Amino acid sequence: MEPSAIAFYLFAAVSVIASIGVVGQRNPMYSVMLLNVGREDPAPGLVSALGPKTLKIGAVLSVVLGIEIVWALSRVGLGYFAQDDAARSVSSVARIGAELFTRHAFAFEATSILILVAMIGAVVIARKEH
Amino acid sequence: MVPLNHFLILSGILFAIGTAGVFLRRNLITMLLSIEVMLNAVNLTFVAVGRYLGTVDGQIITFFVMTVAAAEAAVGLALVIAVYRHYRTTNVQRLDQLKG
């Protein structure tokens, strides 16, 4: 079996187990940590630290960043293994950037407005009433 | 090389786990996280099919999905915080004020 296939099945197993843990945990804090193990999405981890089970944001940040770094390194390793022709043709950052800023430029700008509106909305909804 | 079917099966499993979480759990935060799992399963499908077809379109759509997911998580968690401040709970079964 190729190294890339071994890596895929290994990470697939980790991903499925972590996702089952996300759904199955009683404490949402553990669910967030498992989501970070299975994926890489630090935003829910940071914000849910403000929830009922309060944890120091610094601790959450350090754990999330640690997991992020490990996962980023593992992804780099995965990319290194998967250097066949198909992967090389679609893994060019320059090509993705060129497509994003030419053919999909309008969608890109619209997305930035969406994020701005969502950010303002989140601040307005979550602020304390005086 | 891993065949496309295996990516799609993994994506289907992850999507099913996320769907089960949305329907079975009663905690608002866990429900939001389950939606994140579902969105990530869809992202995996986009990237896998894009790689299979030899285009970067799948990765570009994934970029947009991640952006929308970030916006959804920000607004959703702000709503959870607002609900918790008002009701002192994140259990959806106790939010029955609109029940007829």
PDB file of C-alpha atoms in Angstrom:
ATOM      1  CA  MET A   1       0.000   0.000   0.000  1.00  0.00           C
ATOM      2  CA  GLU A   2       1.267   3.491  -0.875  1.00  0.00           C
ATOM      3  CA  PRO A   3       2.280   5.875   1.920  1.00  0.00           C
ATOM      4  CA  SER A   4      -0.376   8.371   0.780  1.00  0.00           C
ATOM      5  CA  ALA A   5      -3.072   5.678   1.051  1.00  0.00           C
ATOM      6  CA  ILE A   6      -1.890   4.683   4.531  1.00  0.00           C
ATOM      7  CA  ALA A   7      -1.947   8.341   5.583  1.00  0.00           C
ATOM      8  CA  PHE A   8      -5.444   8.768   4.136  1.00  0.00           C
ATOM      9  CA  TYR A   9      -6.920   5.771   5.954  1.00  0.00           C
ATOM     10  CA  LEU A  10      -5.170   6.748   9.181  1.00  0.00           C
ATOM     11  CA  PHE A  11      -6.498  10.307   9.089  1.00  0.00           C
ATOM     12  CA  ALA A  12      -9.906   9.071   7.936  1.00  0.00           C
ATOM     13  CA  ALA A  13     -10.124   6.849  11.019  1.00  0.00           C
ATOM     14  CA  VAL A  14      -9.017   9.711  13.285  1.00  0.00           C
ATOM     15  CA  SER A  15     -11.528  11.993  11.597  1.00  0.00           C
ATOM     16  CA  VAL A  16     -14.467   9.600  12.011  1.00  0.00           C
ATOM     17  CA  ILE A  17     -13.594   8.820  15.647  1.00  0.00           C
ATOM     18  CA  ALA A  18     -13.190  12.527  16.450  1.00  0.00           C
ATOM     19  CA  SER A  19     -16.517  13.344  14.748  1.00  0.00           C
ATOM     20  CA  ILE A  20     -18.305  10.653  16.743  1.00  0.00           C
ATOM     21  CA  GLY A  21     -16.705  12.188  19.833  1.00  0.00           C
ATOM     22  CA  VAL A  22     -17.948  15.665  18.833  1.00  0.00           C
ATOM     23  CA  VAL A  23     -21.509  14.364  18.717  1.00  0.00           C
ATOM     24  CA  GLY A  24     -21.232  11.990  21.671  1.00  0.00           C
ATOM     25  CA  GLN A  25     -19.558  14.139  24.334  1.00  0.00           C
ATOM     26  CA  ARG A  26     -21.753  15.548  27.092  1.00  0.00           C
ATOM     27  CA  ASN A  27     -19.465  18.500  27.736  1.00  0.00           C
ATOM     28  CA  PRO A  28     -19.408  20.918  24.751  1.00  0.00           C
ATOM     29  CA  MET A  29     -15.837  21.906  25.615  1.00  0.00           C
ATOM     30  CA  TYR A  30     -14.606  18.383  24.823  1.00  0.00           C
ATOM     31  CA  SER A  31     -16.685  18.453  21.630  1.00  0.00           C
ATOM     32  CA  VAL A  32     -14.893  21.613  20.528  1.00  0.00           C
ATOM     33  CA  MET A  33     -11.497  20.087  21.253  1.00  0.00           C
ATOM     34  CA  LEU A  34     -12.414  16.960  19.303  1.00  0.00           C
ATOM     35  CA  LEU A  35     -13.641  19.096  16.413  1.00  0.00           C
ATOM     36  CA  ASN A  36     -10.209  20.686  16.374  1.00  0.00           C
ATOM     37  CA  VAL A  37      -8.614  17.249  16.365  1.00  0.00           C
ATOM     38  CA  GLY A  38     -10.760  16.100  13.448  1.00  0.00           C
ATOM     39  CA  ARG A  39     -10.693  19.357  11.500  1.00  0.00           C
ATOM     40  CA  GLU A  40      -8.988  22.679  11.771  1.00  0.00           C
ATOM     41  CA  ASP A  41     -11.480  25.273  12.831  1.00  0.00           C
ATOM     42  CA  PRO A  42     -10.387  27.221  15.915  1.00  0.00           C
ATOM     43  CA  ALA A  43     -13.279  29.748  15.939  1.00  0.00           C
ATOM     44  CA  PRO A  44     -15.860  27.591  17.779  1.00  0.00           C
ATOM     45  CA  GLY A  45     -13.239  26.641  20.332  1.00  0.00           C
ATOM     46  CA  LEU A  46     -12.442  30.228  21.149  1.00  0.00           C
ATOM     47  CA  VAL A  47     -16.021  31.467  21.349  1.00  0.00           C
ATOM     48  CA  SER A  48     -17.462  28.518  23.245  1.00  0.00           C
ATOM     49  CA  ALA A  49     -14.925  29.238  25.981  1.00  0.00           C
ATOM     50  CA  LEU A  50     -17.373  32.011  26.894  1.00  0.00           C
ATOM     51  CA  GLY A  51     -20.137  29.421  27.420  1.00  0.00           C
ATOM     52  CA  PRO A  52     -21.320  27.719  30.594  1.00  0.00           C
ATOM     53  CA  LYS A  53     -18.173  25.699  31.131  1.00  0.00           C
ATOM     54  CA  THR A  54     -15.817  28.625  31.279  1.00  0.00           C
ATOM     55  CA  LEU A  55     -12.170  27.967  30.546  1.00  0.00           C
ATOM     56  CA  LYS A  56      -9.358  30.479  30.339  1.00  0.00           C
ATOM     57  CA  ILE A  57      -9.056  31.728  26.770  1.00  0.00           C
ATOM     58  CA  GLY A  58      -5.274  31.559  26.956  1.00  0.00           C
ATOM     59  CA  ALA A  59      -5.369  27.837  27.665  1.00  0.00           C
ATOM     60  CA  VAL A  60      -7.814  27.259  24.812  1.00  0.00           C
ATOM     61  CA  LEU A  61      -5.659  29.330  22.471  1.00  0.00           C
ATOM     62  CA  SER A  62      -2.507  27.402  23.309  1.00  0.00           C
ATOM     63  CA  VAL A  63      -4.199  24.006  22.925  1.00  0.00           C
ATOM     64  CA  VAL A  64      -5.902  24.995  19.675  1.00  0.00           C
ATOM     65  CA  LEU A  65      -2.722  26.466  18.243  1.00  0.00           C
ATOM     66  CA  GLY A  66      -0.780  23.350  19.233  1.00  0.00           C
ATOM     67  CA  ILE A  67      -3.280  21.102  17.491  1.00  0.00           C
ATOM     68  CA  GLU A  68      -3.314  23.446  14.500  1.00  0.00           C
ATOM     69  CA  ILE A  69       0.457  23.229  14.156  1.00  0.00           C
ATOM     70  CA  VAL A  70       0.444  19.429  14.413  1.00  0.00           C
ATOM     71  CA  TRP A  71      -2.296  19.186  11.812  1.00  0.00           C
ATOM     72  CA  ALA A  72      -0.641  21.717   9.518  1.00  0.00           C
ATOM     73  CA  LEU A  73       2.576  19.674   9.651  1.00  0.00           C
ATOM     74  CA  SER A  74       0.673  16.459   9.003  1.00  0.00           C
ATOM     75  CA  ARG A  75      -1.026  18.054   6.004  1.00  0.00           C
ATOM     76  CA  VAL A  76       2.350  19.100   4.636  1.00  0.00           C
ATOM     77  CA  GLY A  77       3.503  15.495   5.029  1.00  0.00           C
ATOM     78  CA  LEU A  78       0.385  14.273   3.251  1.00  0.00           C
ATOM     79  CA  GLY A  79       1.058  16.675   0.371  1.00  0.00           C
ATOM     80  CA  TYR A  80       4.634  15.443   0.189  1.00  0.00           C
ATOM     81  CA  PHE A  81       3.494  11.837  -0.113  1.00  0.00           C
ATOM     82  CA  ALA A  82       0.809  12.543  -2.707  1.00  0.00           C
ATOM     83  CA  GLN A  83       2.990  13.925  -5.484  1.00  0.00           C
ATOM     84  CA  ASP A  84       1.417  12.076  -8.385  1.00  0.00           C
ATOM     85  CA  ASP A  85       0.477  13.882 -11.598  1.00  0.00           C
ATOM     86  CA  ALA A  86      -3.165  14.446 -10.630  1.00  0.00           C
ATOM     87  CA  ALA A  87      -2.185  16.010  -7.314  1.00  0.00           C
ATOM     88  CA  ARG A  88       0.477  18.201  -8.879  1.00  0.00           C
ATOM     89  CA  SER A  89      -1.952  19.580 -11.447  1.00  0.00           C
ATOM     90  CA  VAL A  90      -4.505  20.743  -8.856  1.00  0.00           C
ATOM     91  CA  SER A  91      -2.361  21.645  -5.865  1.00  0.00           C
ATOM     92  CA  SER A  92      -0.829  24.829  -7.238  1.00  0.00           C
ATOM     93  CA  VAL A  93      -1.408  27.748  -4.885  1.00  0.00           C
ATOM     94  CA  ALA A  94      -0.629  30.167  -7.716  1.00  0.00           C
ATOM     95  CA  ARG A  95      -3.346  28.604  -9.876  1.00  0.00           C
ATOM     96  CA  ILE A  96      -5.910  28.758  -7.084  1.00  0.00           C
ATOM     97  CA  GLY A  97      -5.010  32.391  -6.396  1.00  0.00           C
ATOM     98  CA  ALA A  98      -5.234  33.320 -10.072  1.00  0.00           C
ATOM     99  CA  GLU A  99      -8.663  31.678 -10.410  1.00  0.00           C
ATOM    100  CA  LEU A 100      -9.862  33.296  -7.191  1.00  0.00           C
ATOM    101  CA  PHE A 101      -8.908  36.815  -8.221  1.00  0.00           C
ATOM    102  CA  THR A 102     -10.021  36.622 -11.857  1.00  0.00           C
ATOM    103  CA  ARG A 103     -12.956  34.291 -12.552  1.00  0.00           C
ATOM    104  CA  HIS A 104     -14.335  34.346  -8.991  1.00  0.00           C
ATOM    105  CA  ALA A 105     -13.425  37.934  -8.088  1.00  0.00           C
ATOM    106  CA  PHE A 106     -17.042  39.035  -7.594  1.00  0.00           C
ATOM    107  CA  ALA A 107     -17.837  36.092  -5.316  1.00  0.00           C
ATOM    108  CA  PHE A 108     -14.649  36.801  -3.370  1.00  0.00           C
ATOM    109  CA  GLU A 109     -15.646  40.447  -2.801  1.00  0.00           C
ATOM    110  CA  ALA A 110     -19.233  39.465  -1.937  1.00  0.00           C
ATOM    111  CA  THR A 111     -17.876  37.011   0.627  1.00  0.00           C
ATOM    112  CA  SER A 112     -15.854  39.771   2.262  1.00  0.00           C
ATOM    113  CA  ILE A 113     -19.038  41.838   2.654  1.00  0.00           C
ATOM    114  CA  LEU A 114     -20.801  38.770   4.086  1.00  0.00           C
ATOM    115  CA  ILE A 115     -18.078  38.316   6.690  1.00  0.00           C
ATOM    116  CA  LEU A 116     -18.202  42.020   7.592  1.00  0.00           C
ATOM    117  CA  VAL A 117     -21.982  41.871   8.073  1.00  0.00           C
ATOM    118  CA  ALA A 118     -21.722  38.639  10.088  1.00  0.00           C
ATOM    119  CA  MET A 119     -19.010  40.132  12.302  1.00  0.00           C
ATOM    120  CA  ILE A 120     -21.054  43.272  13.030  1.00  0.00           C
ATOM    121  CA  GLY A 121     -24.171  41.144  13.584  1.00  0.00           C
ATOM    122  CA  ALA A 122     -22.347  38.851  16.005  1.00  0.00           C
ATOM    123  CA  VAL A 123     -21.055  41.817  18.023  1.00  0.00           C
ATOM    124  CA  VAL A 124     -24.515  43.428  18.134  1.00  0.00           C
ATOM    125  CA  ILE A 125     -26.257  40.196  19.170  1.00  0.00           C
ATOM    126  CA  ALA A 126     -23.698  39.185  21.787  1.00  0.00           C
ATOM    127  CA  ARG A 127     -23.227  42.584  23.481  1.00  0.00           C
ATOM    128  CA  LYS A 128     -24.582  43.151  26.968  1.00  0.00           C
ATOM    129  CA  GLU A 129     -27.758  45.181  27.285  1.00  0.00           C
ATOM    130  CA  HIS A 130     -27.417  48.269  29.471  1.00  0.00           C
TER     131      HIS A 130
ATOM    132  CA  MET B   1      -3.659   6.481  -5.184  1.00  0.00           C
ATOM    133  CA  VAL B   2      -6.826   6.415  -3.083  1.00  0.00           C
ATOM    134  CA  PRO B   3      -9.919   5.981  -5.279  1.00  0.00           C
ATOM    135  CA  LEU B   4     -12.617   8.653  -5.314  1.00  0.00           C
ATOM    136  CA  ASN B   5     -15.171   6.250  -3.835  1.00  0.00           C
ATOM    137  CA  HIS B   6     -13.292   6.079  -0.549  1.00  0.00           C
ATOM    138  CA  PHE B   7     -13.311   9.865  -0.204  1.00  0.00           C
ATOM    139  CA  LEU B   8     -17.044   9.921  -0.912  1.00  0.00           C
ATOM    140  CA  ILE B   9     -17.722   7.125   1.595  1.00  0.00           C
ATOM    141  CA  LEU B  10     -15.730   8.972   4.270  1.00  0.00           C
ATOM    142  CA  SER B  11     -17.599  12.167   3.448  1.00  0.00           C
ATOM    143  CA  GLY B  12     -20.943  10.360   3.671  1.00  0.00           C
ATOM    144  CA  ILE B  13     -20.027   8.867   7.054  1.00  0.00           C
ATOM    145  CA  LEU B  14     -18.991  12.269   8.415  1.00  0.00           C
ATOM    146  CA  PHE B  15     -22.155  13.901   7.058  1.00  0.00           C
ATOM    147  CA  ALA B  16     -24.298  11.188   8.672  1.00  0.00           C
ATOM    148  CA  ILE B  17     -22.529  11.688  12.018  1.00  0.00           C
ATOM    149  CA  GLY B  18     -23.155  15.442  11.794  1.00  0.00           C
ATOM    150  CA  THR B  19     -26.829  14.925  10.894  1.00  0.00           C
ATOM    151  CA  ALA B  20     -27.264  12.537  13.811  1.00  0.00           C
ATOM    152  CA  GLY B  21     -25.735  15.139  16.109  1.00  0.00           C
ATOM    153  CA  VAL B  22     -28.141  17.845  14.946  1.00  0.00           C
ATOM    154  CA  PHE B  23     -31.180  15.616  15.489  1.00  0.00           C
ATOM    155  CA  LEU B  24     -30.154  13.746  18.625  1.00  0.00           C
ATOM    156  CA  ARG B  25     -28.388  16.336  20.771  1.00  0.00           C
ATOM    157  CA  ARG B  26     -30.207  19.037  22.757  1.00  0.00           C
ATOM    158  CA  ASN B  27     -27.278  21.334  23.519  1.00  0.00           C
ATOM    159  CA  LEU B  28     -27.158  24.347  21.173  1.00  0.00           C
ATOM    160  CA  ILE B  29     -23.353  24.445  21.048  1.00  0.00           C
ATOM    161  CA  THR B  30     -23.115  20.743  20.197  1.00  0.00           C
ATOM    162  CA  MET B  31     -25.736  21.208  17.482  1.00  0.00           C
ATOM    163  CA  LEU B  32     -23.675  24.024  15.962  1.00  0.00           C
ATOM    164  CA  LEU B  33     -20.559  21.851  16.086  1.00  0.00           C
ATOM    165  CA  SER B  34     -22.479  19.043  14.356  1.00  0.00           C
ATOM    166  CA  ILE B  35     -23.366  21.470  11.561  1.00  0.00           C
ATOM    167  CA  GLU B  36     -19.654  22.259  11.288  1.00  0.00           C
ATOM    168  CA  VAL B  37     -18.942  18.529  10.882  1.00  0.00           C
ATOM    169  CA  MET B  38     -21.533  18.378   8.083  1.00  0.00           C
ATOM    170  CA  LEU B  39     -19.990  21.400   6.329  1.00  0.00           C
ATOM    171  CA  ASN B  40     -16.540  19.825   6.569  1.00  0.00           C
ATOM    172  CA  ALA B  41     -17.874  16.593   5.055  1.00  0.00           C
ATOM    173  CA  VAL B  42     -19.194  18.605   2.103  1.00  0.00           C
ATOM    174  CA  ASN B  43     -15.819  20.350   1.798  1.00  0.00           C
ATOM    175  CA  LEU B  44     -14.108  16.974   1.606  1.00  0.00           C
ATOM    176  CA  THR B  45     -16.422  15.967  -1.239  1.00  0.00           C
ATOM    177  CA  PHE B  46     -15.709  19.177  -3.158  1.00  0.00           C
ATOM    178  CA  VAL B  47     -11.951  18.794  -2.845  1.00  0.00           C
ATOM    179  CA  ALA B  48     -11.992  15.074  -3.688  1.00  0.00           C
ATOM    180  CA  VAL B  49     -14.159  15.513  -6.796  1.00  0.00           C
ATOM    181  CA  GLY B  50     -12.130  18.554  -7.859  1.00  0.00           C
ATOM    182  CA  ARG B  51      -8.959  16.492  -7.609  1.00  0.00           C
ATOM    183  CA  TYR B  52     -10.606  13.643  -9.514  1.00  0.00           C
ATOM    184  CA  LEU B  53     -11.643  16.002 -12.332  1.00  0.00           C
ATOM    185  CA  GLY B  54      -8.238  17.740 -12.316  1.00  0.00           C
ATOM    186  CA  THR B  55      -9.572  21.233 -11.653  1.00  0.00           C
ATOM    187  CA  VAL B  56      -9.097  23.713  -8.799  1.00  0.00           C
ATOM    188  CA  ASP B  57     -12.803  24.613  -8.732  1.00  0.00           C
ATOM    189  CA  GLY B  58     -13.471  22.232  -5.841  1.00  0.00           C
ATOM    190  CA  GLN B  59     -10.861  23.940  -3.689  1.00  0.00           C
ATOM    191  CA  ILE B  60     -12.192  27.389  -4.580  1.00  0.00           C
ATOM    192  CA  ILE B  61     -15.754  26.411  -3.633  1.00  0.00           C
ATOM    193  CA  THR B  62     -14.363  24.942  -0.410  1.00  0.00           C
ATOM    194  CA  PHE B  63     -12.779  28.318   0.287  1.00  0.00           C
ATOM    195  CA  PHE B  64     -16.196  29.978  -0.006  1.00  0.00           C
ATOM    196  CA  VAL B  65     -17.898  27.290   2.089  1.00  0.00           C
ATOM    197  CA  MET B  66     -15.305  27.803   4.838  1.00  0.00           C
ATOM    198  CA  THR B  67     -15.984  31.531   4.714  1.00  0.00           C
ATOM    199  CA  VAL B  68     -19.726  31.052   5.023  1.00  0.00           C
ATOM    200  CA  ALA B  69     -19.130  28.515   7.815  1.00  0.00           C
ATOM    201  CA  ALA B  70     -17.053  31.089   9.702  1.00  0.00           C
ATOM    202  CA  ALA B  71     -19.833  33.673   9.360  1.00  0.00           C
ATOM    203  CA  GLU B  72     -22.415  31.093  10.435  1.00  0.00           C
ATOM    204  CA  ALA B  73     -20.331  30.081  13.458  1.00  0.00           C
ATOM    205  CA  ALA B  74     -19.849  33.714  14.508  1.00  0.00           C
ATOM    206  CA  VAL B  75     -23.555  34.580  14.309  1.00  0.00           C
ATOM    207  CA  GLY B  76     -24.661  31.205  15.702  1.00  0.00           C
ATOM    208  CA  LEU B  77     -22.400  31.394  18.733  1.00  0.00           C
ATOM    209  CA  ALA B  78     -23.420  35.016  19.349  1.00  0.00           C
ATOM    210  CA  LEU B  79     -27.034  33.818  19.356  1.00  0.00           C
ATOM    211  CA  VAL B  80     -26.123  31.007  21.769  1.00  0.00           C
ATOM    212  CA  ILE B  81     -24.509  33.538  24.116  1.00  0.00           C
ATOM    213  CA  ALA B  82     -27.584  35.791  23.899  1.00  0.00           C
ATOM    214  CA  VAL B  83     -29.917  32.836  24.569  1.00  0.00           C
ATOM    215  CA  TYR B  84     -27.782  31.695  27.514  1.00  0.00           C
ATOM    216  CA  ARG B  85     -27.801  35.183  29.026  1.00  0.00           C
ATOM    217  CA  HIS B  86     -31.588  35.327  28.786  1.00  0.00           C
ATOM    218  CA  TYR B  87     -32.612  31.780  29.769  1.00  0.00           C
ATOM    219  CA  ARG B  88     -29.494  30.574  31.644  1.00  0.00           C
ATOM    220  CA  THR B  89     -29.533  27.340  29.624  1.00  0.00           C
ATOM    221  CA  THR B  90     -28.408  26.049  26.219  1.00  0.00           C
ATOM    222  CA  ASN B  91     -30.852  23.134  26.213  1.00  0.00           C
ATOM    223  CA  VAL B  92     -33.188  23.581  23.239  1.00  0.00           C
ATOM    224  CA  GLN B  93     -36.016  21.702  24.972  1.00  0.00           C
ATOM    225  CA  ARG B  94     -36.258  24.423  27.604  1.00  0.00           C
ATOM    226  CA  LEU B  95     -36.630  27.141  24.966  1.00  0.00           C
ATOM    227  CA  ASP B  96     -40.383  26.652  24.630  1.00  0.00           C
ATOM    228  CA  GLN B  97     -41.634  30.241  24.851  1.00  0.00           C
ATOM    229  CA  LEU B  98     -42.973  30.156  21.282  1.00  0.00           C
ATOM    230  CA  LYS B  99     -44.755  26.820  21.809  1.00  0.00           C
ATOM    231  CA  GLY B 100     -48.440  27.126  20.898  1.00  0.00           C
TER     232      GLY B 100
END
